[in-house]
Coordinates of C-alpha atoms in Angstrom, one line a residue:
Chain A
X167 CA 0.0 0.0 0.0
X168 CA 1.9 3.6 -0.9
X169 CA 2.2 5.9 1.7
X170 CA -0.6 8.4 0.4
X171 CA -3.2 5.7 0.5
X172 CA -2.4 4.3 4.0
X173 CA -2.5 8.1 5.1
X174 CA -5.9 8.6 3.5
X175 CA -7.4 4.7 5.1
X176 CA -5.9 5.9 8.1
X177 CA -8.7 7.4 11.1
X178 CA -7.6 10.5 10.4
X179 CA -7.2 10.5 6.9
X180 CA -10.6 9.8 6.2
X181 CA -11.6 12.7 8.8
X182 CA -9.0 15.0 6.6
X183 CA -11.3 13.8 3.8
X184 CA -14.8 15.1 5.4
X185 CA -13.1 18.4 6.5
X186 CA -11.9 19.1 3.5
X187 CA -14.4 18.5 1.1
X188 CA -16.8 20.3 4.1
X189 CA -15.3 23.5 3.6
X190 CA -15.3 23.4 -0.1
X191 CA -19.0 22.8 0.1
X192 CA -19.2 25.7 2.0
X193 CA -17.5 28.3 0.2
X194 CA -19.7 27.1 -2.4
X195 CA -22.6 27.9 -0.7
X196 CA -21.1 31.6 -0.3
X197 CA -21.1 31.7 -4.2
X198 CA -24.3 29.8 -4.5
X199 CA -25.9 32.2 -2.6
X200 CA -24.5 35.3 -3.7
X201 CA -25.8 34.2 -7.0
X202 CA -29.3 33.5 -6.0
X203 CA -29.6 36.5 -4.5
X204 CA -30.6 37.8 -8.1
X205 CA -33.9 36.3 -7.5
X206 CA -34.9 39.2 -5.3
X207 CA -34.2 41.4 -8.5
X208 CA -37.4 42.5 -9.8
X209 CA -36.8 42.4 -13.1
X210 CA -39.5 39.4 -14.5
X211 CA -36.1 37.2 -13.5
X212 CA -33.6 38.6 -16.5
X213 CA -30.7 38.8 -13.9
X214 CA -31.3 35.4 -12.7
X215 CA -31.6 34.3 -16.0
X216 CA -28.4 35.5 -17.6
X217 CA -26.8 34.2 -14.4
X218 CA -28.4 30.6 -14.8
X219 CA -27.3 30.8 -18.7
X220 CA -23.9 31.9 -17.6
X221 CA -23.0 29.5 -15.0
X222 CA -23.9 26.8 -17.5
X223 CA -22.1 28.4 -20.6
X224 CA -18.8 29.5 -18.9
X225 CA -16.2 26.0 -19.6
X226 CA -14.2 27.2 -15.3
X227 CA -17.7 27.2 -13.8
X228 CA -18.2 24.0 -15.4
X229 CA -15.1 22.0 -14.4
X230 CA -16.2 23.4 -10.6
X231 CA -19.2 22.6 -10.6
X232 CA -18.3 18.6 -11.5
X233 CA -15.5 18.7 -9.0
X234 CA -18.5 20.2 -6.6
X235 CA -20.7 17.1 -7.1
X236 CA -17.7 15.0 -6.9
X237 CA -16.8 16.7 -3.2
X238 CA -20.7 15.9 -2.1
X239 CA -20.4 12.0 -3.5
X240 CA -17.3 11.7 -1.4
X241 CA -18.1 13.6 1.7
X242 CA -21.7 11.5 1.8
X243 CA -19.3 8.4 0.9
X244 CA -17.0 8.8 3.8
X245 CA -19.4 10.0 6.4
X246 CA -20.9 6.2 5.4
X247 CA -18.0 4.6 5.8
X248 CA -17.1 6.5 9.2
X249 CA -20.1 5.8 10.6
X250 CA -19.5 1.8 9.5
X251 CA -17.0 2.0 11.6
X252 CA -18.0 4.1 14.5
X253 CA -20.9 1.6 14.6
X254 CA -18.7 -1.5 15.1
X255 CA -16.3 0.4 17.6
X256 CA -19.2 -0.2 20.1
X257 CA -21.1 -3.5 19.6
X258 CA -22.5 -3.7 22.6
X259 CA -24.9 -0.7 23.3
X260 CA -25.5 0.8 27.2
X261 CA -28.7 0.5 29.1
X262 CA -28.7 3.8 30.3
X263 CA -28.5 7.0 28.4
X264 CA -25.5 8.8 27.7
X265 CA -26.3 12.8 28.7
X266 CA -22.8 13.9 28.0
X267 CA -22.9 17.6 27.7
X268 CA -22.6 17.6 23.7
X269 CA -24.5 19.6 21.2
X270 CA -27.5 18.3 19.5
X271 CA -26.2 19.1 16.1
X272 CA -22.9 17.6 16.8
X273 CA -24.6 14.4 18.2
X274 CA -27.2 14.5 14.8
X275 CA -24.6 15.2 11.6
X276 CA -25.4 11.7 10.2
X277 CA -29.0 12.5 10.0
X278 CA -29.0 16.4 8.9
X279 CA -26.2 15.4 6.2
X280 CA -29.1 12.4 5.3
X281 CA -32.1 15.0 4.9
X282 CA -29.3 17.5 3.0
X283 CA -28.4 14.8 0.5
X284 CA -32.2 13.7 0.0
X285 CA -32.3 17.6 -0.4
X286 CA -29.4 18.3 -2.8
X287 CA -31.2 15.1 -5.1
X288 CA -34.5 16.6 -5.2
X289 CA -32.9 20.1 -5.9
X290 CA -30.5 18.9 -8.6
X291 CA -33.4 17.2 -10.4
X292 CA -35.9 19.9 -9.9
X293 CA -33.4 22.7 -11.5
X294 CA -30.1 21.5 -12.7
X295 CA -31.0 18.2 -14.6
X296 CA -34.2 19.8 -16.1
X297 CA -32.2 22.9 -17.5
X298 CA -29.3 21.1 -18.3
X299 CA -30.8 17.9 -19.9
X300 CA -34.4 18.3 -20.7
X301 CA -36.4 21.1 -22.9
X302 CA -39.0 21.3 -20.7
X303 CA -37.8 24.8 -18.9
X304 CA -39.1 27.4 -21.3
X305 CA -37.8 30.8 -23.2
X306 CA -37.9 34.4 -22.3
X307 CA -37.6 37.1 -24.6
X308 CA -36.4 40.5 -23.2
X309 CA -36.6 43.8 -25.6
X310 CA -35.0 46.7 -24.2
X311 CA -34.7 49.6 -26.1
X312 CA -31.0 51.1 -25.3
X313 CA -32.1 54.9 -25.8
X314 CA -34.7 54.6 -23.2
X315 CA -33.6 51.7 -21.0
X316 CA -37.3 50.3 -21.6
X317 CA -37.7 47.0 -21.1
X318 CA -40.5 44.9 -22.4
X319 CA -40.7 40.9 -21.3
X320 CA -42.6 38.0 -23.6
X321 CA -42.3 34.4 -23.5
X322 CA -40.9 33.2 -26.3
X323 CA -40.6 29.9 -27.8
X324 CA -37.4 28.9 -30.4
X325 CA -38.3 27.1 -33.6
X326 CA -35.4 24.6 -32.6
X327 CA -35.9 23.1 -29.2
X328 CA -32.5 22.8 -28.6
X329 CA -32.3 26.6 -28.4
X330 CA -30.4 28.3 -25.6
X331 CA -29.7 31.8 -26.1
X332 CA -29.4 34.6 -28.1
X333 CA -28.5 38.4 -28.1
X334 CA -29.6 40.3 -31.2
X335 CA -30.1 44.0 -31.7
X336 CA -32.7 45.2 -34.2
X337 CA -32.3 49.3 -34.6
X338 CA -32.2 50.7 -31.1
X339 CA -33.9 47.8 -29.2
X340 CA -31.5 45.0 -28.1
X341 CA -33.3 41.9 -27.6
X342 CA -31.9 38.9 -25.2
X343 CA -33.9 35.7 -25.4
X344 CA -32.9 33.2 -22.3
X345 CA -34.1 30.1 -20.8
X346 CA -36.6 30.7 -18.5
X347 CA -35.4 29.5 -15.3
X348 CA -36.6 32.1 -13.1
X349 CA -40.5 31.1 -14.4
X350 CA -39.4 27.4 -13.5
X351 CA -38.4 28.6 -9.3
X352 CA -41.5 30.7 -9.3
X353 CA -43.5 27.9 -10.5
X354 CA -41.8 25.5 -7.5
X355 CA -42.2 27.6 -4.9
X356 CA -45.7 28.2 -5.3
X357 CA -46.5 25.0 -3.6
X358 CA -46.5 25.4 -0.2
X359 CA -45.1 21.8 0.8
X360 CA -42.2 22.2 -1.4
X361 CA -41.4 25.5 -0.1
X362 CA -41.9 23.7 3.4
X363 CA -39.6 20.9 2.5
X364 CA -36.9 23.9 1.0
X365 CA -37.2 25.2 4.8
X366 CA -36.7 22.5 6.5
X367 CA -33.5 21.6 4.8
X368 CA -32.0 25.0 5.5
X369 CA -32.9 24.2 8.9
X370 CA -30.8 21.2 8.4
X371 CA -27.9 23.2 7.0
X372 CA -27.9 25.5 9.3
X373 CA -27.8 22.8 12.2
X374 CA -25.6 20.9 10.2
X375 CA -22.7 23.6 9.6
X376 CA -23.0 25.4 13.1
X377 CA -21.1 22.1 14.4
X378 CA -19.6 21.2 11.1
X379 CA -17.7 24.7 10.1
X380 CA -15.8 24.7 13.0
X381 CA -15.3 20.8 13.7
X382 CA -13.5 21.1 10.5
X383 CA -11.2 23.3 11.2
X384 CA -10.5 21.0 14.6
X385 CA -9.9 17.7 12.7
X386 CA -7.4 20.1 10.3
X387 CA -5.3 20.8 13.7
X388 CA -5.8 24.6 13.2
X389 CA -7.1 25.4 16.5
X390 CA -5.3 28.4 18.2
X391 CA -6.1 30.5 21.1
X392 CA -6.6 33.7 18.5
X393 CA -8.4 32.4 16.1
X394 CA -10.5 29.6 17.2
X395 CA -13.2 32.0 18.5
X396 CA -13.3 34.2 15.2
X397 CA -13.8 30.5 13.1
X398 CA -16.6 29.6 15.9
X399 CA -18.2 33.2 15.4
X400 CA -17.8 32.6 11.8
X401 CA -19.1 29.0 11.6
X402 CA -22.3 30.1 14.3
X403 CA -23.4 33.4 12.5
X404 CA -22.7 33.5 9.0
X405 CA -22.9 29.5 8.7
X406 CA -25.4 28.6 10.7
X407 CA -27.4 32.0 10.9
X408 CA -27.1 34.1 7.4
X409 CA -26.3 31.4 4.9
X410 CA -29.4 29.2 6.0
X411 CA -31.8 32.2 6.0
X412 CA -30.9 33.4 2.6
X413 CA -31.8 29.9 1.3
X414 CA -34.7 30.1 3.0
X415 CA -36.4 33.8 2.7
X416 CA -36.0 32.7 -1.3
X417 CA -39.0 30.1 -1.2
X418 CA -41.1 32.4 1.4
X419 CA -40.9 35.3 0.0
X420 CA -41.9 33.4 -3.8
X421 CA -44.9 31.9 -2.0
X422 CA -46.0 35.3 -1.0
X423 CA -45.5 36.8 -4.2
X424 CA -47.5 33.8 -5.7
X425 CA -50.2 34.3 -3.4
X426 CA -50.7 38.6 -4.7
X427 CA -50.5 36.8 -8.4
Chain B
X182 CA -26.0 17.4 55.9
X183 CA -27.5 13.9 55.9
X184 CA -29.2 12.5 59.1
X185 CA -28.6 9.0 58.4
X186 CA -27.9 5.9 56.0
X187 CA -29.1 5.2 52.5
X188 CA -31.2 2.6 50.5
X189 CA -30.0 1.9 46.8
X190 CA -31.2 -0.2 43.9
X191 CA -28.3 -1.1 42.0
X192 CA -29.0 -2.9 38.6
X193 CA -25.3 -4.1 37.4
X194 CA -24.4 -5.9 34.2
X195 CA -23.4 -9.5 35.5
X196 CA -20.8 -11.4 32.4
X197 CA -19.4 -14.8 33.6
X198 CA -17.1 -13.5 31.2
X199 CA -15.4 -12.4 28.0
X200 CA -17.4 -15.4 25.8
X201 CA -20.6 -15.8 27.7
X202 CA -23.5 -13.1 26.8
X203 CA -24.2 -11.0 30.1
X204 CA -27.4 -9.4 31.7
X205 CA -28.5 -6.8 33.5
X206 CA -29.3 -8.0 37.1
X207 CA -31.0 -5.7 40.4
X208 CA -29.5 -6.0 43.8
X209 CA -30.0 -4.1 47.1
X210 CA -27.8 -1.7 48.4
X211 CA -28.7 -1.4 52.1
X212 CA -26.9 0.9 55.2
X213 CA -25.1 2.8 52.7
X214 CA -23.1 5.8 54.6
X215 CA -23.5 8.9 52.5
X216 CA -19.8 9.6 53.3
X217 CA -19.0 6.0 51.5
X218 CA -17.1 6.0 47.8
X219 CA -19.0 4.5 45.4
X220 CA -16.4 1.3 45.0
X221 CA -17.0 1.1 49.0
X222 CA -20.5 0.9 48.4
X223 CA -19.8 -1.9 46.1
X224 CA -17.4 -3.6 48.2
X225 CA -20.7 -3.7 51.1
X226 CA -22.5 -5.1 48.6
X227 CA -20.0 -7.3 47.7
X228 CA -19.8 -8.7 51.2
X229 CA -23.3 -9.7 51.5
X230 CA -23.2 -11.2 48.0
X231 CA -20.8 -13.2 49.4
X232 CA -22.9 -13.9 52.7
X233 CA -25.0 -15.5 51.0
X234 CA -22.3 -17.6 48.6
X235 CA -23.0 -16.0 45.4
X236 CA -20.6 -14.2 43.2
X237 CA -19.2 -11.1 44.4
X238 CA -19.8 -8.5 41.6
X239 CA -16.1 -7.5 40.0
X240 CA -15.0 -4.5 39.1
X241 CA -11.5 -2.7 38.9
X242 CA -10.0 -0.5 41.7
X243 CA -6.5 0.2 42.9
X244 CA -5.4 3.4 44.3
X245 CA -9.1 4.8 45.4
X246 CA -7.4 8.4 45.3
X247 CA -7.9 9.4 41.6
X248 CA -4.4 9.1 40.2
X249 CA -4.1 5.1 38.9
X250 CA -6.8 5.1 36.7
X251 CA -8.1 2.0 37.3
X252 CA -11.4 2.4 38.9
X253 CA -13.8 2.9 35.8
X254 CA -17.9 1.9 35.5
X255 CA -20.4 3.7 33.8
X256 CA -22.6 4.9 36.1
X257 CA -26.5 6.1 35.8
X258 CA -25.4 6.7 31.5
X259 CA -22.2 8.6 32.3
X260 CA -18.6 7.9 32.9
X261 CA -17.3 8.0 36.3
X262 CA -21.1 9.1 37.0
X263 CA -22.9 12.4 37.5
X264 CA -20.0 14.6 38.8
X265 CA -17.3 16.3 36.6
X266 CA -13.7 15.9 37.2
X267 CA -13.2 13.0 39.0
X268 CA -12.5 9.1 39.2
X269 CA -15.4 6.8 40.5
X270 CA -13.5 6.0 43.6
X271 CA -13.6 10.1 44.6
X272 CA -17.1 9.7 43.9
X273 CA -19.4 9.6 47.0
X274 CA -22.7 8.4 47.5
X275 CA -24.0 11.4 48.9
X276 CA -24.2 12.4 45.2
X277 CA -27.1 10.5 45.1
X278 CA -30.5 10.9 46.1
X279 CA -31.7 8.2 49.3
X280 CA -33.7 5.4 47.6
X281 CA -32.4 6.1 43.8
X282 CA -32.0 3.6 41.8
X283 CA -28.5 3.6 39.9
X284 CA -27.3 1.7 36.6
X285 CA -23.7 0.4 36.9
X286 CA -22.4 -0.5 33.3
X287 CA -18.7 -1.4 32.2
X288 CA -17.0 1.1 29.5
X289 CA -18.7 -0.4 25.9
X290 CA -16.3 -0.8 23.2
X291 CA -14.9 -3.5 20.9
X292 CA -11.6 -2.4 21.7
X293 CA -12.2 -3.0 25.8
X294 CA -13.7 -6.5 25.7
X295 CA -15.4 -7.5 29.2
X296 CA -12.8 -9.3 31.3
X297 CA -15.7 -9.9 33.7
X298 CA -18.9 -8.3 34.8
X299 CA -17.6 -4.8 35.0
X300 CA -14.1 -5.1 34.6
X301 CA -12.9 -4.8 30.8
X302 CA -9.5 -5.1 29.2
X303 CA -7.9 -1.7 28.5
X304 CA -4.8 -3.4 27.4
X305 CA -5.2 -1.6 23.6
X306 CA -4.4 1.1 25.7
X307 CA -1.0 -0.3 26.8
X308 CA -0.5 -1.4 23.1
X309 CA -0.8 2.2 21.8
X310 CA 1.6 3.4 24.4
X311 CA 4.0 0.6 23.6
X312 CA 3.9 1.4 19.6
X313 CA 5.5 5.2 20.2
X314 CA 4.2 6.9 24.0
X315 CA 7.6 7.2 24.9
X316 CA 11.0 8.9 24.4
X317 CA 14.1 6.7 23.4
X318 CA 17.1 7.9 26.3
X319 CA 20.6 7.0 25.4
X320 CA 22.6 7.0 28.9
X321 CA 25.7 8.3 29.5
X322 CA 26.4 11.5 32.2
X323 CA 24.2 13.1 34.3
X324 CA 22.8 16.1 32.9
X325 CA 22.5 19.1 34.5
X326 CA 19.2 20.2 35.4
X327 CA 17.5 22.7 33.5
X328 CA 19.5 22.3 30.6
X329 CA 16.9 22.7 28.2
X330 CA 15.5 26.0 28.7
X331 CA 11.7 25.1 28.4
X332 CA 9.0 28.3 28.4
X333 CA 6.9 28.3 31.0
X334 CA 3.6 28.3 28.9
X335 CA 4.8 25.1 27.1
X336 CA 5.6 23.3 30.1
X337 CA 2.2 24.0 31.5
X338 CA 0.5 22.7 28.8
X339 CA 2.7 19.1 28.6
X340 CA 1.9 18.7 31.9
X341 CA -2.1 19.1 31.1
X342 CA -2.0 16.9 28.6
X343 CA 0.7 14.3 30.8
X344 CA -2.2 14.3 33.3
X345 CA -4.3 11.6 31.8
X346 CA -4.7 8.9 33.8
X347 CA -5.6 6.4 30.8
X348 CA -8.9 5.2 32.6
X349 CA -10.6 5.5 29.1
X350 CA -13.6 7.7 30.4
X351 CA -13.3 9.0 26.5
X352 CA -14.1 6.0 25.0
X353 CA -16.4 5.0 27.3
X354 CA -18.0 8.8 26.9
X355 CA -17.9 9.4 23.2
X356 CA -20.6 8.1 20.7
X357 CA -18.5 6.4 18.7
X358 CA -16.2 4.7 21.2
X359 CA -12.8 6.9 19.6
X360 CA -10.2 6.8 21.7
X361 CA -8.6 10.1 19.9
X362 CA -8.4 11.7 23.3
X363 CA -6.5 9.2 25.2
X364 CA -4.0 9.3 22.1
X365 CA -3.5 12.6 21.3
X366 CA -2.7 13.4 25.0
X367 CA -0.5 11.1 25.1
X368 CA 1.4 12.4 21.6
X369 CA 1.2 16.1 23.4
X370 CA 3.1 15.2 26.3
X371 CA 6.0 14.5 24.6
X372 CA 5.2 16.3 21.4
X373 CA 5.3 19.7 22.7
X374 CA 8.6 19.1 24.8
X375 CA 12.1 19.4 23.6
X376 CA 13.0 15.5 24.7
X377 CA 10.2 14.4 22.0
X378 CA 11.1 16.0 19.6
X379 CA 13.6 13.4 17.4
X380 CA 10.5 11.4 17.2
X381 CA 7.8 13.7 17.2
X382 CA 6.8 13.0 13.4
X383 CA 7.5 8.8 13.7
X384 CA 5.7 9.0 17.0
X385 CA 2.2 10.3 16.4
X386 CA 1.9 7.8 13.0
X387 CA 3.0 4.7 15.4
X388 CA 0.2 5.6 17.8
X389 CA -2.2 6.7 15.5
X390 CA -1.8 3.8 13.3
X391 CA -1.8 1.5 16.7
X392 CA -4.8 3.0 17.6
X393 CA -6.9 2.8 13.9
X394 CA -5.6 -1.2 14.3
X395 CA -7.0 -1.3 18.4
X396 CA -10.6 -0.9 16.5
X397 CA -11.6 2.2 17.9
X398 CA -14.0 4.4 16.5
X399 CA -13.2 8.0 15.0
X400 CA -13.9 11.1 16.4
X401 CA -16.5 13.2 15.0
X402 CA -15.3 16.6 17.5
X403 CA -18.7 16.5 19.7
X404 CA -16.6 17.1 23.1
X405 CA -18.2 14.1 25.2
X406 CA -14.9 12.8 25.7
X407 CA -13.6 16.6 27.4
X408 CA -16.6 17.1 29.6
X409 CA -16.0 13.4 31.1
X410 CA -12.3 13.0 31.2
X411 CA -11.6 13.0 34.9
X412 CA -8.1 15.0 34.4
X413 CA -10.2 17.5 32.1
X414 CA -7.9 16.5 29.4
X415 CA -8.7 19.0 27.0
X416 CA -9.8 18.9 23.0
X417 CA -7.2 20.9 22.1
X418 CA -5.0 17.8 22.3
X419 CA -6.7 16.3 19.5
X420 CA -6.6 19.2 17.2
X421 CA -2.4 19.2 18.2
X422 CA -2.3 15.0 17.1
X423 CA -4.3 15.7 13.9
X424 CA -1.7 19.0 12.4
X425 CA 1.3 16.7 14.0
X426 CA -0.1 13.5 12.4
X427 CA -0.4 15.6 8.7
X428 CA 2.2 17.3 9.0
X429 CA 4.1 13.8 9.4
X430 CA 2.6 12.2 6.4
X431 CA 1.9 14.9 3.8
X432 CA 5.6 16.6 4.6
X433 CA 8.0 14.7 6.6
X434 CA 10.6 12.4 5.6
X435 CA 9.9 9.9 8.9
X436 CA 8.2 6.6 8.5
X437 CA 5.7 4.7 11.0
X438 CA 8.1 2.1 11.1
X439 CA 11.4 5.0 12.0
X440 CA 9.9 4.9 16.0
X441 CA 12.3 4.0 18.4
X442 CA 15.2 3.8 15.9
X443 CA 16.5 7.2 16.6
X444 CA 17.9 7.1 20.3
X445 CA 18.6 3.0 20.7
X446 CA 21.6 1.7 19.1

């Protein structure tokens, strides 16, 4: 067995493994977020739009974003395999209740990481796999006249389904026609159990990162009387505070908007 | 400020032992002094048991002053039971409440197989130290003392971490029966002091690997194992094992198998 693969079967290689690919799913959720905050432009969803159709055009984003599902597979994978192991380390379970003075979330990762992967499925399906691989997310059509800044909105509907974008100018009007993602999250979060189910999940982020932001920086070994409280603060508030109610003020405040409609 | 003695209702695990399936079983606790240790409590119980010819209950004890770590039980769902900071023989039964009824369970892992009743082999723990808890010491002339010019700060913290007692209260404690406490206070002791250092980097892969072999579980950073550890052996131990055990096998040149080589000839 090489070196680099005992180090990586090793206890605490496989703990290296879920702290690392931890954090990179969490700066991802910094970006994925920022991002998605375009839904709260009202603008009939162009912003969101030309973000959706450039995430999935640009070739950097791309090699990311497989590298990103490949860092959730493995991450899921190991915390299997760890708690395989954790499982067998005590065969024999006690009669009475252990109390010990440990945080819920911290005591619970195995079950918030299950609902976020159930999540993360559902999610991919519902958005990614439908715009990526199916034509069933349809077309917007924005004409803005560039003397003015006037926009006008349509739907719009190619000849060629395997249409994606355009961006044409006809005199003075410049006119952008998109996929329609932004109809497709409007239309989801007008149900009231999906949105409920969208909730829920950020409650299981939130949970999940408020032990697991700062755990990871513990298994790492970078745990030092200055800094260890600014990673805490950063892991309890922006983790496990901001991040989770961004996610989550998205498919509330939809709903509301699809109840004035 | 109790007024008299006290009535228990002790339910024990009873194993013949380490191949026979074992049981829960209730006995009395009758007389008890509030000003009794808990293993005293057990040794009065003990001596009726044996009144009446049946098998005394077993159990591990040595010192009964908190510094052998022998003593261990799992008491009422919690290491040493319901206090913080101390070994089960420090433990007194004025802790509890007159007519409770208390659970007494040996530690639960695959790596501490039950000996008998609730006495388990910790001898994984005396494997790990054997694979790399120690420093290789050529002899020759006395040094002078204070030779080594140690800061204060640093020498504080060895000794923290040099205060386990190796009961195993952290394995017993944690979810997933890790012993990643136990080990990386031992690999701080000598880690952070200039004497460990020419086998810092072989030392914490010999132990670590020792301990991954042992069968323990791994440690998913919930802090059972701190708020139990009757030395208050801190977490910060484990974070120092996991940046010396990387640092050993992403950057340094010293192998598992280099421990011990360096000071014996």
């Amino acid at each position: 067995m090489s070196e680099f693969k005992q180090t990586f079967n090793s206890s605490l290689g496989k703990k290296l493994i879920m702290a690392l690919t931890g954090l990179f799913l969490c700066t991802f959720l910094i970006v994925h977020l920022g991002g998605n905050l375009l839904l709260f432009c009202d603008d009939n969803g162009y912003s969101f739009n030309m973000y959706a159709n450039f995430l999935t055009h640009f070739p950097p984003i791309e090699v990311v974003a497989y590298i990103l599902y490949l860092a959730i597979i493995v991450h899921a994978l190991y915390a299997l395999i760890l708690t395989v192991n954790n499982t067998k380390a005590r065969p024999v379970a006690y009669v009475a209740h252990n109390d010990a003075p440990a945080s819920w979330s911290s005591k619970n990762m195995g079950l918030l990481g299950s609902i976020l992967l159930l999540f993360i499925v559902i999610h991919m399906g519902d958005f990614w796999y439908k715009y990526k691989f199916t034509h069933t997310v349809g077309y917007k059509e924005y004409r803005t006249n560039v003397l003015t800044n006037q926009t006008t909105v349509s739907d719009f509907t190619p000849a060629d389904p395997t249409f994606e974008h355009s961006s044409t100018t006809e005199g003075d009007t410049e006119i952008i026609r998109v996929k329609d993602l932004h109809a497709r999250v409007a239309n989801s979060f007008s149900n009231v159990w999906y949105d409920l189910f969208y909730v829920i999940a950020m409650g299981a982020v939130a949970f999940h990162l408020l032990h697991g932001f700062q755990s990871a920086f513990q298994t790492l070994g970078w745990r030092h009387r200055k800094y260890t409280p600014i990673v805490k603060f950063i892991g309890t508030w922006f983790f496990g505070v901001i991040i989770p109610l961004g996610f989550a003020l998205m498919p509330i405040v939809y709903y509301l908007k699809s109840l004035g409609r | 400020m109790s007024t008299g003695n006290m009535n228990f209702t002790l339910k024990v695990w009873r194993q013949k032992d380490a191949n026979s399936s074992g049981k829960m079983v209730t006995y009395p606790a009758e007389n008890i002094s509030p000003d009794m240790s808990f293993l005293e409590m057990l040794d009065v119980v003990n001596e009726s048991l044996i009144h009446k010819g049946e098998e005394p209950i077993h159990f591990d004890h040595d010192c009964r002053e908190g510094i052998c770590g022998m003593c261990s039980l799992y008491i009422n769902g919690r290491p040493h039971g319901p206090k913080r900071a101390i070994t089960t023989c420090q433990l007194h039964m004025r802790s509890f409440n007159d007519g409770e009824t208390i659970t007494i369970e040996p530690w639960r892992a695959a790596a501490f197989p039950v000996i008998k009743d609730l006495a388990v082999d910790r001898s994984a723990f005396d494997r790990i130290q054997q694979s790399g808890g120690f420093v290789s010491v050529n002899t020759g002339g006395v040094p002078d003392a204070n030779i080594i010019p140690i800061p204060k700060v640093i020498a504080d913290e060895a000794f923290n971490s040099a205060t386990c007692i190796g009961c195993g209260a952290c394995v017993a404690a944690c979810k997933n029966a890790s012993a990643m406490l136990f080990v990386s206070a031992k690999v701080s002791q000598l880690g952070m002091l200039p004497q460990g250092q020419p086998e810092r980097w072989s030392r914490v892969q010999a132990m670590v690997a020792q301990m991954d072999e042992e069968g323990f579980g791994n440690c998913t950073n919930t802090g059972a194992c701190e708020a139990e550890c009757p030395k208050e052996i801190s977490l910060l131990n484990i974070s120092r094992m996991n940046n010396d055990y990387f640092s050993a096998k992403l950057f340094r040149e010293e192998k598992v198998h280099d421990h011990g080589a360096s000071g014996g000839e």
